CSV table of C-alpha atoms in Angstrom, one decimal:
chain,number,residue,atom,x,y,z
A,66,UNK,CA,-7.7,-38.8,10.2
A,67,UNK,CA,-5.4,-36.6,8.1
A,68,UNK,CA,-5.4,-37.3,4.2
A,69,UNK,CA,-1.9,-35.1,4.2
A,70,UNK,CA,0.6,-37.5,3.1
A,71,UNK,CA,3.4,-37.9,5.4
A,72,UNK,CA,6.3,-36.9,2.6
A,73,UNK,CA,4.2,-33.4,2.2
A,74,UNK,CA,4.2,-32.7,6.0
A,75,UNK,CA,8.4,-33.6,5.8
A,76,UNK,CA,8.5,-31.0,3.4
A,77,UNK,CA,6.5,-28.6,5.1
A,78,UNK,CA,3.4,-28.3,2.4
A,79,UNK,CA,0.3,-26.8,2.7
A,80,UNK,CA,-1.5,-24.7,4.7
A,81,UNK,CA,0.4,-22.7,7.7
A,82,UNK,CA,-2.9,-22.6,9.4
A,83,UNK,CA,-2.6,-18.6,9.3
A,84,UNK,CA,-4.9,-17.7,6.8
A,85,UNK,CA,-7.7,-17.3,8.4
A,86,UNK,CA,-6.1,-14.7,11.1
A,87,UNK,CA,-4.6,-12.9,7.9
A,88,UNK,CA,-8.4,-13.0,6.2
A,89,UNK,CA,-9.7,-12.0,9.4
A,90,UNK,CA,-7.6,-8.8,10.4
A,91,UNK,CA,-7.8,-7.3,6.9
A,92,UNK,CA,-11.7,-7.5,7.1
A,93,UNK,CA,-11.6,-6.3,10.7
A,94,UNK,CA,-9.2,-3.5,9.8
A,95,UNK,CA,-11.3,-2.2,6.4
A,96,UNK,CA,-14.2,-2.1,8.4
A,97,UNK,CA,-12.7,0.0,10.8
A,98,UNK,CA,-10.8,2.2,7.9
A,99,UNK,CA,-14.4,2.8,6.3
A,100,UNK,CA,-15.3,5.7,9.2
A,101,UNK,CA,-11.7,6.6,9.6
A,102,UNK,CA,-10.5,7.5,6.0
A,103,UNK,CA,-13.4,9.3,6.1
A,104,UNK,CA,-13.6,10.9,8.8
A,105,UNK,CA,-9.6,12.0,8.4
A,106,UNK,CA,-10.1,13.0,4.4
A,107,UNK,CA,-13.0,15.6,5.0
A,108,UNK,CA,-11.5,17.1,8.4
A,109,UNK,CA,-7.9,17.6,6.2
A,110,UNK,CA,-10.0,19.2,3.6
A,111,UNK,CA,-12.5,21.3,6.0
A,112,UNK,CA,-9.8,22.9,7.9
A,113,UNK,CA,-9.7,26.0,7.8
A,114,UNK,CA,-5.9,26.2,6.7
A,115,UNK,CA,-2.8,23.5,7.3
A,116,UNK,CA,-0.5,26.1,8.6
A,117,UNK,CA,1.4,24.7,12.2
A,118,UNK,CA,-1.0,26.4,14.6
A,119,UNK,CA,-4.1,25.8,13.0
A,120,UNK,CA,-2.9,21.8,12.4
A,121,UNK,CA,-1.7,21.6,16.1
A,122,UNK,CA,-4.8,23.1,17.9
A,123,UNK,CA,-7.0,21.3,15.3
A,124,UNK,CA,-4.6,17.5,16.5
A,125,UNK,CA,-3.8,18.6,20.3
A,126,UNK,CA,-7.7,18.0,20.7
A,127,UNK,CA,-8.9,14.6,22.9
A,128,UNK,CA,-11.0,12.9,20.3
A,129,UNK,CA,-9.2,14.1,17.3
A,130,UNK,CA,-5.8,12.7,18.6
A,131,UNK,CA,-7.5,9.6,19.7
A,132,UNK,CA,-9.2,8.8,16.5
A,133,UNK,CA,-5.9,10.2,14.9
A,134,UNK,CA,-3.8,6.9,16.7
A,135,UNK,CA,-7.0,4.4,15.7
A,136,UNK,CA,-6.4,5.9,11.9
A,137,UNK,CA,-2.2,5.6,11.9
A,138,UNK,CA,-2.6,2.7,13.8
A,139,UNK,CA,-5.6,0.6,12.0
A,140,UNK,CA,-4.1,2.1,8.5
A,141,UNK,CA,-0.4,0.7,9.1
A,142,UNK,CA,-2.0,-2.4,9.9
A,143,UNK,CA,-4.1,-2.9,7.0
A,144,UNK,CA,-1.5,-2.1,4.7
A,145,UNK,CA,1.0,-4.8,5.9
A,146,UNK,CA,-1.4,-7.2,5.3
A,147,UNK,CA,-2.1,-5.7,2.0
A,148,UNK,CA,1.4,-5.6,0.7
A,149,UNK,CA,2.4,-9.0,2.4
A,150,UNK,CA,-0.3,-10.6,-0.2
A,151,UNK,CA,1.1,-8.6,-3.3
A,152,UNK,CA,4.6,-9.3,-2.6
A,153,UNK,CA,3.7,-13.3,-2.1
A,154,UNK,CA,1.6,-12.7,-5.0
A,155,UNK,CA,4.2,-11.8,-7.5
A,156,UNK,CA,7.6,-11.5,-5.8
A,157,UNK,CA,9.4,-14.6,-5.6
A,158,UNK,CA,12.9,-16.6,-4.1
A,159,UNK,CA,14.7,-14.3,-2.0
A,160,UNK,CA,13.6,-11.2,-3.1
A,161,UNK,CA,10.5,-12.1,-1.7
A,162,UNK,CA,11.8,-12.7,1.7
A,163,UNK,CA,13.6,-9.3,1.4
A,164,UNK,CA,11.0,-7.8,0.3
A,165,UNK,CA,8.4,-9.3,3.4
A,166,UNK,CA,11.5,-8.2,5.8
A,167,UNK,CA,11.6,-4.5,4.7
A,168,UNK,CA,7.5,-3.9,4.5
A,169,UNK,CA,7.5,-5.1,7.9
A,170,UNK,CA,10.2,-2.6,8.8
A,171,UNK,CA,8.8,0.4,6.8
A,172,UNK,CA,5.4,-0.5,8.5
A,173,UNK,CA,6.8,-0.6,11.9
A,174,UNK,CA,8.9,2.6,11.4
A,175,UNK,CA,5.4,4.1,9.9
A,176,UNK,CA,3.4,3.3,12.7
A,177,UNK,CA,5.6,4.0,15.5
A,178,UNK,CA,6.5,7.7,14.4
A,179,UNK,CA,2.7,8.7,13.7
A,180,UNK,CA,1.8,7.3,17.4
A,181,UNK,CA,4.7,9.3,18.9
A,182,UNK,CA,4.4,12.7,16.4
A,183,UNK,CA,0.0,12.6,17.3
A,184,UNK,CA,1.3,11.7,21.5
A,185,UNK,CA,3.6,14.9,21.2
A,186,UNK,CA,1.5,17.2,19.8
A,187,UNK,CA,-1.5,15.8,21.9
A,188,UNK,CA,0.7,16.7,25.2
A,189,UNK,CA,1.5,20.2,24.1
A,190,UNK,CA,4.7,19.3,23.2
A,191,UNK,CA,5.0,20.7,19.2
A,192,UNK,CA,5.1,24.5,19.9
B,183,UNK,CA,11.2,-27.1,-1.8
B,184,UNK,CA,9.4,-28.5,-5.2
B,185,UNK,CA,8.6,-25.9,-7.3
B,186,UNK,CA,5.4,-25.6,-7.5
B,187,UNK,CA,2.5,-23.6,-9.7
B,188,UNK,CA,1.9,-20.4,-8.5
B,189,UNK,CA,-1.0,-18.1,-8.8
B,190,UNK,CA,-2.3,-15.5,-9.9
B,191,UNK,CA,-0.9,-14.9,-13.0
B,192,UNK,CA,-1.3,-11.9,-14.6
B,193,UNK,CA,-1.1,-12.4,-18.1
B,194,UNK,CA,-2.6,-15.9,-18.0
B,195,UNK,CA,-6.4,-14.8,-18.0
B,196,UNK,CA,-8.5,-13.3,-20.6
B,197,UNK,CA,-9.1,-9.7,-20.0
B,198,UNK,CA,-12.0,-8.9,-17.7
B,199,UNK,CA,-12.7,-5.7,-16.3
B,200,UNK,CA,-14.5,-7.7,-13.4
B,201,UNK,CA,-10.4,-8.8,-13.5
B,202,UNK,CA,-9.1,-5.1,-13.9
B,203,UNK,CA,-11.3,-4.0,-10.9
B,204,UNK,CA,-9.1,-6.6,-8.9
B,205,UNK,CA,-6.1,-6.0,-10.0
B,206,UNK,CA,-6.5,-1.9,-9.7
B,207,UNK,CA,-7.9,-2.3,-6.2
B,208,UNK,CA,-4.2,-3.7,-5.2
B,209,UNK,CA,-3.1,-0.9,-7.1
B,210,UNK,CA,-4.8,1.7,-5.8
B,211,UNK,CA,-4.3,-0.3,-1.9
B,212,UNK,CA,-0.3,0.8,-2.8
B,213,UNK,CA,-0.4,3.9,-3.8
B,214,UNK,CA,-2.5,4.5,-0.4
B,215,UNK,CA,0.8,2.4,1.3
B,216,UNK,CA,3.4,5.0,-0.1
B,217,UNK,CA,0.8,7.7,1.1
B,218,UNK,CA,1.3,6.7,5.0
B,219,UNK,CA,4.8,7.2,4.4
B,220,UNK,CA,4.1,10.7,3.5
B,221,UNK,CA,1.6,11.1,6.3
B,222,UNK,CA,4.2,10.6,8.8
B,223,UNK,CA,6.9,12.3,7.6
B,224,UNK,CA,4.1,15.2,7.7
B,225,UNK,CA,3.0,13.7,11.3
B,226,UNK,CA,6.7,14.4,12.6
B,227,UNK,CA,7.4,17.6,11.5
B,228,UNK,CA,4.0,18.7,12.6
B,229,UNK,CA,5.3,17.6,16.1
B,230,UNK,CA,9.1,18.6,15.5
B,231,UNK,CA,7.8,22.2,16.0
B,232,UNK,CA,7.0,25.3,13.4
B,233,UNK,CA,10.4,25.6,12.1
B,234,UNK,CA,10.5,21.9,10.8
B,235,UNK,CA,6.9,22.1,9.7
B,236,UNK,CA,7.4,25.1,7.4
B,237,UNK,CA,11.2,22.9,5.7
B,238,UNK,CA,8.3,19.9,5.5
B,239,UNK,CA,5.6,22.1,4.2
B,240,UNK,CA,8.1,23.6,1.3
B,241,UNK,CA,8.9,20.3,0.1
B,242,UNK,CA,5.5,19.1,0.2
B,243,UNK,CA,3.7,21.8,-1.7
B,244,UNK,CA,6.2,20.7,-4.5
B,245,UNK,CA,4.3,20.1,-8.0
B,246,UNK,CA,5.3,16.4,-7.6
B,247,UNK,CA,3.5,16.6,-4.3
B,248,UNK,CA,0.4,17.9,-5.9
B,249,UNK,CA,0.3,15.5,-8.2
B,250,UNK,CA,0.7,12.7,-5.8
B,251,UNK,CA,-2.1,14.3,-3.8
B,252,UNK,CA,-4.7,14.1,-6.3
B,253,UNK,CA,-3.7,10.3,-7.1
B,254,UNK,CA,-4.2,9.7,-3.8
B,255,UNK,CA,-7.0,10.9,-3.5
B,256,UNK,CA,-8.3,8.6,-6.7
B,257,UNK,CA,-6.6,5.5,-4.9
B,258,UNK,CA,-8.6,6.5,-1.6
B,259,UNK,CA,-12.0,6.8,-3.7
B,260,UNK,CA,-11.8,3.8,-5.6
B,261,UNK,CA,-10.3,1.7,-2.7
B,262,UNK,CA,-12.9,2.3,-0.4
B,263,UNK,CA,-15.5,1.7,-3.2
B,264,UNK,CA,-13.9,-1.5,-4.0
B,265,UNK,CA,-13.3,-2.6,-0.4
B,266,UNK,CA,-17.0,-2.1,0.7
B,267,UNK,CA,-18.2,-4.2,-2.5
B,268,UNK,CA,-15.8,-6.9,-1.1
B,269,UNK,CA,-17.3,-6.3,2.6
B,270,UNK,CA,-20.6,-6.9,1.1
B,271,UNK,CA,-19.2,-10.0,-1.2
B,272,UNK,CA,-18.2,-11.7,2.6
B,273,UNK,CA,-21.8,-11.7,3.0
B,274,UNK,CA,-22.6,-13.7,0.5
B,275,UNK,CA,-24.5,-11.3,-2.1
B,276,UNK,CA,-23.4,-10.4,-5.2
B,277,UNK,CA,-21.1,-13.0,-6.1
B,278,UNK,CA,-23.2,-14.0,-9.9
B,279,UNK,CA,-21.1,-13.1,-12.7
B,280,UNK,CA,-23.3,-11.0,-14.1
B,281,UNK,CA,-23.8,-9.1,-10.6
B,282,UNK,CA,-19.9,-8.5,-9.8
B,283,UNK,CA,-19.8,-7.1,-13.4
B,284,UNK,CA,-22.3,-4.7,-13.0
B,285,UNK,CA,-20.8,-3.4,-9.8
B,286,UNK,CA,-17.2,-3.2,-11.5
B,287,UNK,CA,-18.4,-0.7,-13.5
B,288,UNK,CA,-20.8,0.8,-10.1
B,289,UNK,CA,-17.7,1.4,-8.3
B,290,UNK,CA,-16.0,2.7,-11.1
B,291,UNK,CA,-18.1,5.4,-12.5
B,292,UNK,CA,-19.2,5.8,-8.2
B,293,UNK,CA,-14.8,6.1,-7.3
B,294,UNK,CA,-14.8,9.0,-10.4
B,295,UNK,CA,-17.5,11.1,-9.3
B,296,UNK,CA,-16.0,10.7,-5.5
B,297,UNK,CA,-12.7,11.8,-6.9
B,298,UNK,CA,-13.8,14.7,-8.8
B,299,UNK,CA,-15.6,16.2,-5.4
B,300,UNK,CA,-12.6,15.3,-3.2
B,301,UNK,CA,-10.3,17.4,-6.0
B,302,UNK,CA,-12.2,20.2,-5.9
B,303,UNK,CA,-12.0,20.6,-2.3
B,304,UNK,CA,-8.8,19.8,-2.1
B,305,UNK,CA,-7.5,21.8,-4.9
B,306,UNK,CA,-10.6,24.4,-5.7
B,307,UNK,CA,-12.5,26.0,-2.7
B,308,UNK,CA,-9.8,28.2,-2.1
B,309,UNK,CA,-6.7,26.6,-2.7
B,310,UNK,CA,-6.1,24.7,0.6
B,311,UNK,CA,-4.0,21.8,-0.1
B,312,UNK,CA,-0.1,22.5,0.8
């Protein structure tokens, strides 16, 4: 038995039964980010110099590209989530909508070029 | 659609610093958001060859640059202090009022003392950030 009253389902009130996916994947996602960030900070900071051959032989590397498209990938991912909350959270009307559309975007665009830049330079292809 | 109350409000509440940890972990979660974008413009002239990675690396080395670098690295500190306390709130531990007060102030003086290493070798042991 449902106690939703048949006016608010009309309307389209309540829950959009998404939540939990949303709550889920940003736990999932920080979990994962916890080795990651970590993992990404201190090799940025221990190389031995970020000029273009050093960065590339450093990135052309199996693992290091691998765990380089888990980082882009996992981080992109976590951040949507992120921002979707803080622009429902205090953007409102159609601005919010706008707002929703180009995150999305910006994320997609984000996540896309790391995957193909790490890819290139991975196959030998950024010399 | 009714209009209907919406939450949270930010001015609503009595100030907390149990509240300010909240509130700057979002904070610090956007600043991190506007570093991925920096990231892959990095990421693509990396790949784009050495001729676009030295235009990138001019324009990143910029004193704005810098200065974004070493918020960043703040915002990744207290981010991932504040994420794991909410990792271990999921569990279930933690939650008293009294508790989530005292590790407010944990992560904060813990996401300073992280910050202050990460600066120096990023901006200290020789000078390595672009």
């Amino acid at each position: 038995m449902s106690l939703r009253s048949p006016l608010g389902r009309v309307l389209g009130l309540g829950s959009a039964k998404e939540g939990v996916h949303h709550w889920w994947s940003q736990r999932l996602t920080s979990i994962a980010l916890v080795p990651l960030t970590v993992w990404f900070t201190v090799s940025l900071l221990t190389l031995p110099s970020l000029d273009h051959t050093t960065v590339v032989a450093w990135m052309a590397q199996g693992w290091t590209a691998l765990l380089m498209l888990l980082f882009v990938l996992v981080a992109t991912w976590h951040s949507q989530l992120g921002v979707r909350v803080v622009v429902e959270d205090y953007i409102h009307g159609g601005a919010k909508t706008l707002a929703l559309v180009l995150s999305s975007f910006v994320h997609g665009v984000v996540a896309v070029a790391g995957v193909f830049a790490i890819l290139k330079i991975a196959f030998g292809g950024a010399a | 659609m009714p209009e209907r109350p919406l939450s949270p409000h930010l001015f609503a509440y009595k100030f907390k610093y149990t509240l300010a940890s909240s509130i700057f972990n979002r904070f610090t979660g956007l600043i991190l958001s506007v570093g991925l974008l920096v990231l892959a413009y990095w990421l693509m002239s990396l790949a784009g060859g050495t001729r676009e990675y030295a235009q990138a690396r001019a324009v990143l080395s910029m004193g704005i640059f810098k200065l974004f670098y070493a918020a960043l690295l703040f915002a990744f500190a207290y981010h991932l202090a504040a994420g794991i306390r909410h990792l271990i709130w999921d569990t279930g531990r933690y939650l008293e009022r009294d508790q989530s007060k005292k590790s407010a102030a944990f992560i904060a003086v813990v996401s300073v003392l992280l910050t202050l290493v990460l600066l120096y070798a990023a901006f200290f042991s020789g000078g390595r950030a672009p």
